[in-house]
Short mmCIF file of C-alpha atoms in Angstrom, two decimals:
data_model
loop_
_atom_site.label_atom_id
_atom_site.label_comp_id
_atom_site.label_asym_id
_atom_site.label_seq_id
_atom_site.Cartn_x
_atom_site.Cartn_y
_atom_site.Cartn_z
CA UNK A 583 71.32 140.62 82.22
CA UNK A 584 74.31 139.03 80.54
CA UNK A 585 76.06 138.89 83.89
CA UNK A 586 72.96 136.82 85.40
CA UNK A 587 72.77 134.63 82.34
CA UNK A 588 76.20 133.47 82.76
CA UNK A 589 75.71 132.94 86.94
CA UNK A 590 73.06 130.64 86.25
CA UNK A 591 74.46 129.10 83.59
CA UNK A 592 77.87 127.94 85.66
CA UNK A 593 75.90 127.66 89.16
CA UNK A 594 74.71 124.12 88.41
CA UNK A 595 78.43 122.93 87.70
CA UNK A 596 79.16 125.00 91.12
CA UNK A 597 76.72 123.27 93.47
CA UNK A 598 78.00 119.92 91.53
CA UNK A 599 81.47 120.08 92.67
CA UNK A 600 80.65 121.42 96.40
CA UNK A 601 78.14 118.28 96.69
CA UNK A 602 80.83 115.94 96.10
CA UNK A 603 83.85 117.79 98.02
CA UNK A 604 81.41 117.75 100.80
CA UNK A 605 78.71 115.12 100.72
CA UNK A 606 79.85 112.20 98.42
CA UNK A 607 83.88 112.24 99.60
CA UNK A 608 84.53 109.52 101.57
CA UNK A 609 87.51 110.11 103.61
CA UNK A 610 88.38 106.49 104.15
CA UNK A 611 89.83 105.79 100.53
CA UNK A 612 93.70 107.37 100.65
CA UNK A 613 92.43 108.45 96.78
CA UNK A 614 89.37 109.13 95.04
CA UNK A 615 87.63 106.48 93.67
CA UNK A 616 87.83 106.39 90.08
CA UNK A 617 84.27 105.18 89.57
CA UNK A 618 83.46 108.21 92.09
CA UNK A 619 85.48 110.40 89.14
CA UNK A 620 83.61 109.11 86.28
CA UNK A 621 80.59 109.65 88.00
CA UNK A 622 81.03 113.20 88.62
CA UNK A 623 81.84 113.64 84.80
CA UNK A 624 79.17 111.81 83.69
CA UNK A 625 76.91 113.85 85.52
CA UNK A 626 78.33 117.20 84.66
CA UNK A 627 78.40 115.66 80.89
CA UNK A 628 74.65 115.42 81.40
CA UNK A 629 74.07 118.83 82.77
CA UNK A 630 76.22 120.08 79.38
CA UNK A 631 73.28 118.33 77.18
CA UNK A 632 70.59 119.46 78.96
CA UNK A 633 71.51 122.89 79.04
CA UNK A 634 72.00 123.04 75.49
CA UNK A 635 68.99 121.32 74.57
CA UNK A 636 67.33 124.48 76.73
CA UNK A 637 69.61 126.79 74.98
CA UNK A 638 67.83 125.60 71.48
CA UNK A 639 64.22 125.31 72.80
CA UNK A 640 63.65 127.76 75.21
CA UNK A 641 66.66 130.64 74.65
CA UNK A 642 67.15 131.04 71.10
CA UNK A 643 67.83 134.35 71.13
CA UNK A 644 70.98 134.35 73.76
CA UNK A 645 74.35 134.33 72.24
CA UNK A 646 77.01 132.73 74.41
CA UNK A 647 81.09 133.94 73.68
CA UNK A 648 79.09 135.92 71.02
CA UNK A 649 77.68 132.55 69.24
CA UNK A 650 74.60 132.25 68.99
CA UNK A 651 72.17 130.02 67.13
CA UNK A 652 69.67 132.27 64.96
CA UNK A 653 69.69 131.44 61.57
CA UNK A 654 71.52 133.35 58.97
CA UNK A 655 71.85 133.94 55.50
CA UNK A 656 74.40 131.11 54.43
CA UNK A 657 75.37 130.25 57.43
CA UNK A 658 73.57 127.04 59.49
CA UNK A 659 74.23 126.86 62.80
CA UNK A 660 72.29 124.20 63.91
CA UNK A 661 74.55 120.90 62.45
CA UNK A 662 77.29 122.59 64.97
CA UNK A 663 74.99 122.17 67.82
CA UNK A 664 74.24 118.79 66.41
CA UNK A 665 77.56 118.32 66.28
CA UNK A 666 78.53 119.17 69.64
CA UNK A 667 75.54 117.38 71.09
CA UNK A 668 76.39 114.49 69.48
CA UNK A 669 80.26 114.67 70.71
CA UNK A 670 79.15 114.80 74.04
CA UNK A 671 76.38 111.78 73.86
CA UNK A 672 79.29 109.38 72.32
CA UNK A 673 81.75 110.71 75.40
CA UNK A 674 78.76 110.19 77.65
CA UNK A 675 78.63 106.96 76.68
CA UNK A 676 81.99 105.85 76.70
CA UNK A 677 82.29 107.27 80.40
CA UNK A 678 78.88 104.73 81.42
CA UNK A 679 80.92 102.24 79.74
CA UNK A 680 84.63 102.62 81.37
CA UNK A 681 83.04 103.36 84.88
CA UNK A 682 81.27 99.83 84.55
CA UNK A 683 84.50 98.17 83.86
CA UNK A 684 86.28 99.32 86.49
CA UNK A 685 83.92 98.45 88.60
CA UNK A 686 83.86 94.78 87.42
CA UNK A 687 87.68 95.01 86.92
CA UNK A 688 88.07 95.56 90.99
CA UNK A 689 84.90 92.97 91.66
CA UNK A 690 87.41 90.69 89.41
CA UNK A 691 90.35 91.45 91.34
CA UNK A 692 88.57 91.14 94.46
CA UNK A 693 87.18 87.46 93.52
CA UNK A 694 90.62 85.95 92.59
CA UNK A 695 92.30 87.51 96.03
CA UNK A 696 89.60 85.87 97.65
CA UNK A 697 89.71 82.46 95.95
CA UNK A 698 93.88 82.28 96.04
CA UNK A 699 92.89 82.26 99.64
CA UNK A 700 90.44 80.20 100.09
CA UNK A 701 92.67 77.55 97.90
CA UNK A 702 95.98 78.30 99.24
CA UNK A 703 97.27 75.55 101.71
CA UNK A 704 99.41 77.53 103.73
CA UNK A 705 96.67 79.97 104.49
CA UNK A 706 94.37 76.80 105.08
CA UNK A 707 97.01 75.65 107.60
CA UNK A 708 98.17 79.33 109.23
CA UNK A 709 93.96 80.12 109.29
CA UNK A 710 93.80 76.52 111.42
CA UNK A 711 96.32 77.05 113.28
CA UNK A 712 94.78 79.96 114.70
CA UNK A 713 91.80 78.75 115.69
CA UNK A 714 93.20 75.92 117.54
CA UNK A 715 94.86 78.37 119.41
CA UNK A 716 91.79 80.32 119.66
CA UNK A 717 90.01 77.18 121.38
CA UNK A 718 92.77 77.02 123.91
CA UNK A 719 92.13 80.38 125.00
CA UNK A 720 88.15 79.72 125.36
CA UNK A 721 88.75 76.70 126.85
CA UNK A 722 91.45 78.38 129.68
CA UNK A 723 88.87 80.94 130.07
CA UNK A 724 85.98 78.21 130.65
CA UNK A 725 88.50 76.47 133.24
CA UNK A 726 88.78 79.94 134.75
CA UNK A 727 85.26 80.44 135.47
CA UNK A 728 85.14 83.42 132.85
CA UNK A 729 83.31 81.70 130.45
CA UNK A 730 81.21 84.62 128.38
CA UNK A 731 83.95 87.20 128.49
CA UNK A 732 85.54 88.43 124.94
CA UNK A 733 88.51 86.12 123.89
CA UNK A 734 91.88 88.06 123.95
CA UNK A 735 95.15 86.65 123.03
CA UNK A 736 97.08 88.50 126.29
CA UNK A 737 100.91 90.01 125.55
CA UNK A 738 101.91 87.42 128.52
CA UNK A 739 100.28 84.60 126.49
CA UNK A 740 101.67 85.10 123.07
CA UNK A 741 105.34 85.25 124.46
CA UNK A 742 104.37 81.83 125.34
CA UNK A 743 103.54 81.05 121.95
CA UNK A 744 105.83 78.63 120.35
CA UNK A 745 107.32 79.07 117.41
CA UNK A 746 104.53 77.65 114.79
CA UNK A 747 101.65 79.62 116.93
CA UNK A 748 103.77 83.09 116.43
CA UNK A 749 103.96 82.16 113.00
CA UNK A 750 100.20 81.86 112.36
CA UNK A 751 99.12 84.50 114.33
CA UNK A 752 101.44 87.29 112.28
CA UNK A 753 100.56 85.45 108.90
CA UNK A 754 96.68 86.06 109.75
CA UNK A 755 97.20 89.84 110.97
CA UNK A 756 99.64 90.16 107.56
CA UNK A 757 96.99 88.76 105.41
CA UNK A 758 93.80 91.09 106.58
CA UNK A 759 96.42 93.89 106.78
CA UNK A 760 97.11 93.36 103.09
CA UNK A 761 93.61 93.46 102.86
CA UNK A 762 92.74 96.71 104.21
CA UNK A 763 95.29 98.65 102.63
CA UNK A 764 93.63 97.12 99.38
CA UNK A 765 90.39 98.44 100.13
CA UNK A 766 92.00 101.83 101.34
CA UNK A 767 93.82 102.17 97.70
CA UNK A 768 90.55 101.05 96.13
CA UNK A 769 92.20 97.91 94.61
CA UNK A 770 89.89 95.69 96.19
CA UNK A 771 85.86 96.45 96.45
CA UNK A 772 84.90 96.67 100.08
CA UNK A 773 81.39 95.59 99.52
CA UNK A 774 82.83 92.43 98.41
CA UNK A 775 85.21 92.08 100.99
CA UNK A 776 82.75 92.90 103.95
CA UNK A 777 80.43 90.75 102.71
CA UNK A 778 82.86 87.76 103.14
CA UNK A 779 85.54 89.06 106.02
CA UNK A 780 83.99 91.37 107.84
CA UNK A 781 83.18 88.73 110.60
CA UNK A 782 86.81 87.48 110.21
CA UNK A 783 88.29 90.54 110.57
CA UNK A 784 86.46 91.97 113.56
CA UNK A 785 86.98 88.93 115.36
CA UNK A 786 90.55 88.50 114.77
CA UNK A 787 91.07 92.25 115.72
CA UNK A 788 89.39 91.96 118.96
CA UNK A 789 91.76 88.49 119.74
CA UNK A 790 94.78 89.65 118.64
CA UNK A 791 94.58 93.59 119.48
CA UNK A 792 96.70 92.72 123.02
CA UNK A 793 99.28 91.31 120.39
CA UNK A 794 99.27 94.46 118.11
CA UNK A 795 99.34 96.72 120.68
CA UNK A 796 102.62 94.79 122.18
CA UNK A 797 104.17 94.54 118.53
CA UNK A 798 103.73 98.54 118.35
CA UNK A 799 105.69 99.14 121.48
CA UNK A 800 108.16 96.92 120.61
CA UNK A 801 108.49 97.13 116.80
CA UNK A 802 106.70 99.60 115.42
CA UNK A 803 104.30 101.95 116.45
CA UNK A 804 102.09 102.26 113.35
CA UNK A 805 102.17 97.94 112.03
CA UNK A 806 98.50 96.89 111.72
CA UNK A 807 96.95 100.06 111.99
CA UNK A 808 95.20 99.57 108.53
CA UNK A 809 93.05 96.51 110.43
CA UNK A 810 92.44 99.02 112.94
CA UNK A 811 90.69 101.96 110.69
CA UNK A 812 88.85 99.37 108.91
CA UNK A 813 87.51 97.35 111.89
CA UNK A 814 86.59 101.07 113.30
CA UNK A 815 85.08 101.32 109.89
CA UNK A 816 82.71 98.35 109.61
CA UNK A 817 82.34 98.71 114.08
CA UNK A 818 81.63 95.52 114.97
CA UNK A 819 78.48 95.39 113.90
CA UNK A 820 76.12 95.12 110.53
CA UNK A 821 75.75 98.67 110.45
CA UNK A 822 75.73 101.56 107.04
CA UNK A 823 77.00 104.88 108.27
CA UNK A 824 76.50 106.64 111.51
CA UNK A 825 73.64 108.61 111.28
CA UNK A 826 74.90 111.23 113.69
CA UNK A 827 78.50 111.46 112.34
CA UNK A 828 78.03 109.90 109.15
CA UNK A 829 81.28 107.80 108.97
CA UNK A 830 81.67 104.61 108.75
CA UNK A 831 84.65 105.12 110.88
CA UNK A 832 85.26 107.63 113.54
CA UNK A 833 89.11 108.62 115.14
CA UNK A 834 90.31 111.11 117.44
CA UNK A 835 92.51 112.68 115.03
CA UNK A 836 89.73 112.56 112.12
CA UNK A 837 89.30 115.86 109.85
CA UNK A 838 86.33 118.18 110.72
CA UNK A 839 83.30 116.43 109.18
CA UNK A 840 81.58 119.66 107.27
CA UNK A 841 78.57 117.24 106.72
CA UNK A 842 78.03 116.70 110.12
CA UNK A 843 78.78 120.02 111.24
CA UNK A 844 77.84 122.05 108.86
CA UNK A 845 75.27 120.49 106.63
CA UNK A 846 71.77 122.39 107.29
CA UNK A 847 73.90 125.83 106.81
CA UNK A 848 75.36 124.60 103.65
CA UNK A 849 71.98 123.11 101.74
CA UNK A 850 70.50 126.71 103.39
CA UNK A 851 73.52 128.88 101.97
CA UNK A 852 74.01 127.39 98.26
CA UNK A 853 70.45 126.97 97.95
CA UNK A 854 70.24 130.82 98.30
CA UNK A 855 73.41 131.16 96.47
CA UNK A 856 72.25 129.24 93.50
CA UNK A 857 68.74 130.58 93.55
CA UNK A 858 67.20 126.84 94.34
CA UNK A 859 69.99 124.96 91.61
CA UNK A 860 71.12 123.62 94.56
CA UNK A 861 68.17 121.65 95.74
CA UNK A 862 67.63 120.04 92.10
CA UNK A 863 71.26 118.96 92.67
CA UNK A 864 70.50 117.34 95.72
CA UNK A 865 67.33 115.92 94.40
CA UNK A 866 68.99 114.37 91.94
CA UNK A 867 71.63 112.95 93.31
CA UNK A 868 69.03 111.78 96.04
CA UNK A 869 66.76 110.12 93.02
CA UNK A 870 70.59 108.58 92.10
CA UNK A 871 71.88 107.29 94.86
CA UNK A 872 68.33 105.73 95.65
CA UNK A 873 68.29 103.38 92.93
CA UNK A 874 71.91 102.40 93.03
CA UNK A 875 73.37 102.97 96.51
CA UNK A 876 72.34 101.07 99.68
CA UNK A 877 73.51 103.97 102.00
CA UNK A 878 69.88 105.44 101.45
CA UNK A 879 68.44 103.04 103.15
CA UNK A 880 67.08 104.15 106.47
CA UNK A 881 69.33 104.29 108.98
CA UNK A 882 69.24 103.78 112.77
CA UNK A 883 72.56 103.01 113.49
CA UNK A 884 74.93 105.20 115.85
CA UNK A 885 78.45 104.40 116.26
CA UNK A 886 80.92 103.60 119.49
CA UNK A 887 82.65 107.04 119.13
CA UNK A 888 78.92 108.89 118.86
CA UNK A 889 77.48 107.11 121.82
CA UNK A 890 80.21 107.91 124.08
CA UNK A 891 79.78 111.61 123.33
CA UNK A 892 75.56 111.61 124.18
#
């Protein structure tokens, strides 16, 4: 009995740690995300109060590392509980309170790279620069009869660049570059940054990919590709993740997705495993998620990579 008492009492902080490993790890970030961290211990904070709460109402008589909570003669053992209880509450809260700032730390962050931008002149002249080279292209297209077809700056036209064109083109790649490796490192909030450059970046990939995949045979053969993984990311289109591979990116050389391929055998396994523990996990990270994520939103998307294997 003692042996079943302690299974059930670590099982929930089990199916805890498998449900994020497997269905909250997002394999995009090169790290954890810290608020991802502080979520997990907030949760597993909460799951320390409850089951001590249940200890005192419901198991009074169990003893756990041979403490237990029955009154004695001279001895009160319920201001430790208190006391423990309360530890945890004030840790709880400071968790809440550190995962909120640096959330709004990053948002912060993100705002001022965005503004520096927006108010720096040489971006203001590389960004225009661009684009009048951008017109030329749609307008030697139009002459062309080809009018319609997706605008691509060709390896034979950018070695006719001159000097200032070159120079603009490279400054734009550099700067969304810099971008995506912020919002690989979790420096910079991608919600923020899609909402204002996803447009700009999948359009500039798609012109300049000719040019990138010249500089890569000629330079180097891994520059840009953190544009790359985040335009595969965010796909071209206003999409959440795939609901077939659920990515928001998808590469030949990506790790096994155990979600994808695994997931009906994994909620069947640990919810036999943890004698149903694992579906009030799920539930409540479910009843979570749905009041503070967007991702459970319905879904109807399927991405490039997914299509092309149906």
């Amino acid at each position: 009995m003692s042996f079943w008492n302690t299974y059930l009492l670590i099982t929930p902080y089990f199916s805890l740690i498998v449900y994020f490993l497997i269905f909250q790890r997002d394999n995009f970030f090169l790290k954890t995300r810290s608020s991802v961290q502080l979520l997990f211990v907030f949760i597993t904070l909460t799951m320390i109060i409850v089951q001590l709460a249940s200890w005192k109402l419901f198991f009074y008589d169990y003893s756990f590392f041979k403490f237990n909570i029955i009154e004695e003669e001279g001895k009160n053992k319920i201001i430790p509980l208190i006391t423990i209880i309360a530890a945890i509450g004030a840790t709880i809260g400071w968790v809440f309170t550190s995962r909120v700032q640096i959330i709004n730390a990053i948002k912060g962050h993100t705002m001022q790279v965005l503004m520096s931008s927006r108010t720096s002149t040489i971006y203001s002249e590389k960004v225009d620069e661009a684009m009048k080279l951008k017109k030329i292209l749609e307008k030697e297209l139009k002459d062309a009869g080809k009018e319609g077809e997706t605008v691509k700056l060709t390896k034979e036209r950018y070695l006719e660049l001159n000097a200032e064109q070159r120079s603009a083109v490279h400054y734009l790649l550099n700067f969304l570059e810099f971008v995506a490796v912020g919002i690989r490192h979790y420096t910079l909030d991608e919600e923020f940054i899609r909402g204002s450059l996803r447009s700009i970046l999948n359009s500039n990939y798609r012109l300049f990919h000719p040019v990138i995949e010249h500089l890569r045979v000629v330079d180097n053969h891994t520059v840009y590709t953190q544009i790359e993984l985040l335009h595969k990311r965010w796909d071209e289109a206003h999409h959440e993740k795939c609901k077939k591979c659920n990515e928001w990116y998808k590469l030949a050389d990506t790790k096994i997705n155990w979600n994808t391929k695994y997931g009906l055998y994994i909620h069947l396994v640990m919810a036999l495993v943890s004698c149903g523990i694992w579906l009030i996990v799920v539930l409540g990270m479910w009843i979570l998620g749905k009041f503070t994520d967007r991702q459970f939103v319905k879904n109807t998307y399927t991405c490039n990579a997914c299509e092309q294997t149906t």
